[in-house]
XYZ file of C-alpha atoms in Angstrom:
397
model
C 113.083 -4.718 47.184
C 115.147 -7.578 48.350
C 114.682 -11.263 48.686
C 111.068 -12.411 49.444
C 110.568 -14.486 52.995
C 110.165 -17.339 50.841
C 113.674 -16.959 49.302
C 115.319 -16.065 52.723
C 118.439 -18.477 53.327
C 120.071 -16.978 56.478
C 121.990 -13.645 57.173
C 124.349 -13.899 53.977
C 123.494 -10.232 52.694
C 126.509 -7.690 53.111
C 125.940 -6.493 57.120
C 126.590 -2.712 58.062
C 129.440 -1.408 59.420
C 128.114 -1.535 62.955
C 128.075 1.445 65.646
C 130.950 2.970 67.105
C 130.145 2.493 70.802
C 128.884 6.240 70.881
C 125.779 5.572 68.618
C 122.195 5.377 70.758
C 119.658 2.864 69.410
C 116.222 3.419 70.108
C 113.188 0.453 69.888
C 109.846 1.730 69.675
C 107.483 -1.337 70.137
C 104.157 -1.882 70.252
C 103.719 -3.775 73.942
C 100.292 -5.155 72.926
C 101.572 -7.687 70.383
C 102.092 -10.927 72.284
C 105.612 -12.023 71.074
C 107.062 -8.808 72.878
C 108.076 -11.051 76.063
C 110.886 -10.070 78.415
C 113.185 -12.760 76.575
C 112.708 -11.081 73.240
C 113.574 -7.338 74.812
C 116.790 -9.361 76.258
C 117.562 -10.700 73.073
C 117.234 -7.422 70.967
C 119.109 -5.476 73.799
C 121.961 -8.027 73.869
C 122.186 -7.698 69.735
C 122.493 -4.151 69.612
C 124.754 -3.835 72.582
C 127.071 -6.445 70.453
C 126.870 -4.260 67.769
C 128.143 -1.197 69.551
C 125.126 0.888 70.326
C 124.396 2.624 73.503
C 121.389 1.898 75.191
C 118.732 1.151 74.093
C 116.243 3.163 74.600
C 112.848 1.611 74.754
C 109.631 3.530 74.151
C 106.135 1.880 73.878
C 103.591 3.218 71.442
C 99.921 3.823 72.805
C 96.733 4.062 70.886
C 97.114 8.127 71.198
C 100.635 7.886 70.327
C 101.079 5.168 67.619
C 104.609 5.932 66.832
C 105.497 8.952 64.897
C 105.887 10.928 68.047
C 108.265 8.300 69.634
C 110.284 8.623 66.634
C 110.529 12.130 66.731
C 111.759 12.442 70.351
C 114.425 9.349 68.939
C 115.695 11.518 66.676
C 115.659 14.574 68.769
C 117.725 12.610 71.524
C 120.633 12.119 68.715
C 119.703 8.152 67.825
C 121.070 6.936 64.789
C 119.436 3.663 64.653
C 115.333 3.354 65.810
C 113.706 -0.249 65.128
C 109.743 -0.295 64.982
C 108.512 -3.918 66.858
C 104.881 -4.004 65.663
C 102.352 -4.117 63.017
C 101.959 -2.362 59.730
C 100.446 0.432 61.815
C 103.448 0.907 63.996
C 105.938 0.415 61.259
C 104.050 3.328 59.552
C 104.009 5.531 61.967
C 107.729 5.353 63.103
C 108.529 5.713 59.302
C 106.679 9.091 59.502
C 108.696 10.385 62.437
C 111.848 9.161 60.596
C 110.823 10.401 56.906
C 113.674 13.298 55.912
C 116.273 12.268 58.182
C 119.112 10.308 58.184
C 118.255 7.930 61.177
C 118.024 4.148 59.827
C 114.809 2.116 60.625
C 114.989 -1.465 61.748
C 111.783 -3.681 61.358
C 110.707 -6.215 63.740
C 107.072 -7.242 62.086
C 104.757 -9.056 64.724
C 101.470 -7.796 63.106
C 98.996 -9.745 60.823
C 99.833 -9.160 57.089
C 102.946 -7.448 57.685
C 103.190 -6.131 54.111
C 105.615 -3.465 54.681
C 108.104 -6.104 55.952
C 106.583 -8.994 52.947
C 107.789 -5.877 50.360
C 110.832 -5.229 52.198
C 111.983 -8.891 51.633
C 112.478 -9.512 55.389
C 111.709 -13.319 56.211
C 108.719 -12.562 58.209
C 108.052 -15.159 61.278
C 111.846 -15.632 61.298
C 112.484 -13.788 64.925
C 116.450 -14.305 65.000
C 117.086 -13.609 61.472
C 114.566 -10.218 61.759
C 116.737 -8.974 64.839
C 120.087 -9.901 62.553
C 118.699 -7.716 59.865
C 117.559 -4.889 62.111
C 120.845 -4.401 63.900
C 123.300 -5.741 61.838
C 122.777 -5.066 58.045
C 123.002 -1.829 56.031
C 120.182 0.687 55.099
C 118.710 1.209 51.635
C 116.698 4.308 50.836
C 113.243 3.617 50.436
C 110.254 5.543 49.359
C 107.214 6.928 51.401
C 104.057 8.336 50.160
C 101.832 10.938 51.609
C 97.837 10.743 51.311
C 96.004 13.879 51.996
C 91.820 13.078 52.231
C 88.662 15.835 52.376
C 86.219 14.043 54.823
C 82.796 14.921 53.762
C 81.310 16.968 56.223
C 78.267 15.116 57.148
C 78.851 11.136 56.543
C 76.427 9.417 54.526
C 73.378 8.086 56.442
C 74.182 4.574 54.860
C 77.918 4.953 55.295
C 79.703 2.373 57.780
C 80.171 3.790 61.673
C 83.413 4.788 63.018
C 85.668 2.350 64.370
C 86.061 1.822 68.102
C 89.213 4.216 68.300
C 87.719 6.942 65.787
C 89.171 7.587 62.514
C 92.707 7.854 61.670
C 94.291 10.867 62.790
C 96.794 12.796 60.062
C 100.207 12.001 60.730
C 101.674 15.378 59.651
C 99.985 18.430 59.254
C 96.708 17.045 56.975
C 98.649 14.228 55.155
C 98.790 10.630 56.525
C 101.913 8.412 55.805
C 101.513 5.469 53.459
C 104.454 3.049 53.564
C 102.873 -0.039 51.444
C 99.142 1.011 50.503
C 96.169 3.032 50.022
C 92.734 1.579 49.116
C 89.717 3.054 48.381
C 86.314 0.868 48.100
C 86.578 -3.133 48.834
C 89.835 -2.491 49.984
C 88.924 -0.360 53.103
C 85.493 -2.180 53.639
C 87.613 -5.453 53.967
C 89.873 -3.605 56.713
C 86.788 -2.274 58.483
C 84.809 -5.541 59.192
C 87.947 -7.954 59.743
C 87.734 -9.206 63.369
C 90.408 -8.145 65.342
C 89.588 -11.339 67.745
C 90.255 -13.257 64.585
C 93.119 -11.776 63.458
C 94.473 -12.791 66.846
C 93.455 -16.594 65.870
C 94.212 -16.900 62.269
C 96.256 -14.253 61.250
C 96.304 -12.828 57.665
C 93.325 -15.535 56.782
C 90.686 -13.180 58.631
C 91.312 -11.408 55.680
C 90.466 -13.831 53.516
C 87.067 -14.462 55.238
C 85.859 -10.961 55.322
C 86.844 -10.513 51.713
C 84.156 -13.295 50.946
C 81.945 -11.276 53.137
C 82.337 -8.147 50.746
C 81.620 -9.406 47.371
C 79.067 -7.224 47.055
C 80.813 -4.102 47.671
C 79.487 -1.603 44.893
C 81.397 -0.273 42.190
C 82.631 3.391 42.219
C 82.506 5.837 39.383
C 85.735 7.706 39.894
C 88.114 10.237 37.895
C 91.789 9.659 37.965
C 94.594 12.071 37.909
C 98.168 11.468 37.550
C 101.358 13.297 37.693
C 104.981 12.219 36.658
C 103.938 9.214 34.585
C 106.989 7.298 33.065
C 105.077 7.700 29.981
C 105.195 11.166 28.663
C 102.322 10.285 26.314
C 99.766 9.185 29.148
C 99.261 6.767 31.924
C 101.438 4.068 31.660
C 100.621 0.902 30.018
C 102.410 -2.169 28.839
C 106.270 -2.055 28.109
C 106.500 -0.411 24.531
C 108.850 -2.574 21.937
C 112.312 -2.061 22.012
C 112.127 -0.408 25.369
C 115.334 -1.723 27.800
C 114.796 -5.170 29.136
C 117.550 -5.470 31.775
C 116.517 -4.244 35.928
C 115.955 -0.549 36.488
C 117.870 0.808 39.148
C 116.411 2.379 42.196
C 115.149 5.826 41.585
C 114.345 4.701 37.539
C 111.208 4.050 36.544
C 110.023 0.608 36.456
C 108.065 -0.822 33.130
C 104.680 -2.804 34.149
C 106.041 -6.414 33.708
C 104.777 -8.244 30.720
C 103.202 -11.608 31.461
C 102.164 -12.797 28.308
C 98.605 -11.376 28.279
C 97.808 -7.812 27.064
C 97.368 -4.939 29.458
C 96.044 -2.032 27.537
C 95.099 0.938 28.879
C 91.756 2.148 29.149
C 91.030 5.500 26.833
C 90.254 8.476 29.250
C 86.576 9.187 29.457
C 84.958 12.306 29.763
C 85.675 14.170 33.165
C 83.587 14.442 36.086
C 82.273 18.083 35.999
C 84.896 20.936 37.208
C 88.166 18.625 36.699
C 90.559 19.178 34.380
C 90.588 17.247 30.686
C 93.633 15.114 32.120
C 91.353 13.193 34.391
C 90.742 9.742 33.681
C 87.126 7.971 34.286
C 87.060 4.842 35.458
C 84.601 2.362 37.247
C 86.089 0.347 39.923
C 85.075 -1.723 43.026
C 88.456 -1.176 44.255
C 91.150 1.574 43.654
C 94.482 0.557 45.254
C 97.343 3.324 45.030
C 100.501 1.252 46.206
C 104.278 1.553 47.074
C 104.424 -2.395 47.033
C 102.444 -4.860 45.404
C 103.075 -8.136 47.803
C 100.760 -9.593 49.776
C 101.064 -12.797 52.277
C 100.395 -16.244 51.059
C 102.928 -15.628 48.028
C 100.449 -12.919 45.965
C 102.261 -10.437 44.035
C 99.178 -8.126 43.266
C 101.052 -5.515 41.265
C 104.351 -6.981 39.788
C 105.991 -3.832 38.937
C 105.446 -1.803 42.135
C 108.827 -1.097 44.499
C 109.596 0.447 47.359
C 112.596 2.302 46.322
C 111.547 3.338 42.586
C 110.091 6.661 43.212
C 106.737 5.829 41.632
C 103.385 5.151 42.976
C 101.532 2.209 41.584
C 97.914 2.446 40.764
C 95.395 -0.628 40.613
C 92.017 -0.241 39.435
C 90.214 -3.533 40.034
C 86.427 -4.080 38.747
C 84.322 -7.041 38.155
C 80.844 -7.688 36.507
C 78.656 -10.636 36.328
C 78.360 -11.121 39.945
C 80.233 -14.310 41.211
C 81.660 -15.089 37.544
C 83.604 -11.616 37.743
C 84.943 -12.558 40.971
C 86.043 -15.980 40.032
C 87.706 -14.465 37.157
C 89.814 -12.068 39.226
C 90.771 -14.594 41.869
C 92.167 -16.783 38.534
C 94.267 -13.985 37.366
C 95.271 -12.646 40.832
C 95.953 -15.998 43.037
C 98.931 -18.358 42.569
C 100.244 -19.947 40.186
C 99.033 -17.450 37.944
C 99.411 -14.401 40.146
C 99.206 -10.983 38.090
C 98.627 -12.274 34.477
C 95.952 -10.021 33.673
C 93.484 -10.251 30.974
C 92.738 -7.877 28.519
C 90.052 -5.314 30.448
C 87.912 -4.534 27.763
C 87.248 -8.532 27.546
C 87.621 -9.962 31.003
C 84.590 -10.025 33.796
C 87.432 -9.244 36.406
C 89.490 -6.717 35.183
C 92.473 -4.901 36.400
C 93.901 -1.546 34.827
C 97.670 -0.352 36.055
C 98.982 3.021 36.049
C 101.857 4.937 37.626
C 102.876 8.411 38.482
C 104.449 10.260 41.448
C 101.285 11.963 42.370
C 97.773 10.725 42.002
C 94.522 12.578 42.407
C 91.008 10.735 42.747
C 87.632 12.157 43.210
C 84.752 9.869 43.756
C 81.322 10.344 42.316
C 79.834 9.231 46.063
C 81.903 9.024 49.078
C 83.753 5.917 50.002
C 85.924 4.500 52.862
C 89.495 4.993 52.504
C 92.312 2.690 54.588
C 96.065 3.291 54.981
C 98.489 0.714 55.894
C 95.528 -0.904 57.445
C 94.381 2.399 59.120
C 90.742 3.659 58.320
C 89.859 6.978 57.349
C 86.676 8.742 57.128
C 84.485 8.421 53.915
C 85.712 10.789 50.977
C 85.001 12.100 47.655
C 88.548 13.486 47.126
C 91.913 11.703 47.714
C 95.682 13.302 46.819
C 98.678 11.216 47.170
C 101.960 12.267 46.459
C 105.678 10.307 46.594
C 108.060 11.296 48.817
C 111.199 9.270 46.730
C 114.132 7.909 49.271
C 112.497 9.255 52.367
C 113.687 6.659 54.672
C 116.951 4.704 55.116
C 115.414 0.866 55.928
C 117.631 -2.013 56.810
C 116.830 -4.845 54.775
C 118.260 -7.809 52.631
C 120.101 -6.840 49.338
């Protein structure tokens, strides 16, 4: 969706019409970010006033209220534009509070990974361009996922302890809003051990170091169920011969791109006891349920994932044979051959891609879950559903 940050050449996309002088703007900001200075606040306020907005009203987040409540307050106050200033956690919370409304969302990413901004095509690191986009550009429909887990009644004795702030609380009812990705297994363990102090020093590189510490993350036995997969005959695989090759329109299913290497489906195995026959049995070190596939450093992990196609992209990632398996996976994931996946029946590093509008996961053993960088308590069951076009987000064309 939109341009990548590396392709950004300035504010050339078609800007929005601006406000009429009566529209209220609110800025929801994480005050702990070093870039949130008095000068930044003046620059953003000046841009909003030049665009014809009243205010802005500034609402700071707290540990107890990370942004959803502030966003709902902004909507109730009649705001027409809400700008989220902070990391992925702040953006996720604000997005949850705006979901289903016609209030537009601008994003000024100031976090570590800034995955939401990268997948929206925002120019991460260019503060002037980010302010221009958030204030002046048009909004586009953007998807939001909702994730629900069933925490284990008694956490496993050998499992990780709760983070200092406790496990993430549901955003709405029993569901957690998910703007970019929910991860089970290796991905969640990586979030759990990444040092906040190291993130402050070397940014997203802290996650790379944490990944090296988690190469021994155990494999998980799981059952995966999909609803609304584009291929009515089963989980989606590579594009079929004769399928349209033109770019899909927003809201239409997008086929998994073919990169010259086969990406076959794994035939469904026997389900876990008590699950429907349609459940597919898998073994993986990590399961990702994604609304976007871009990572820092130009890595594209799931090439077909878009934030405006109404679909969840699922990647089951596994390795065998120790370090050789991780080396095989790195060759498939890292540039310059990003997402050129090998046949998982033969490779030591295995990536299997699926797609649907709703996902259910049942685990043989409890595992950690992360949602946009926030940790959820260990669980054996997860469900995710897509809320297509739930948001109006300002981003490049």
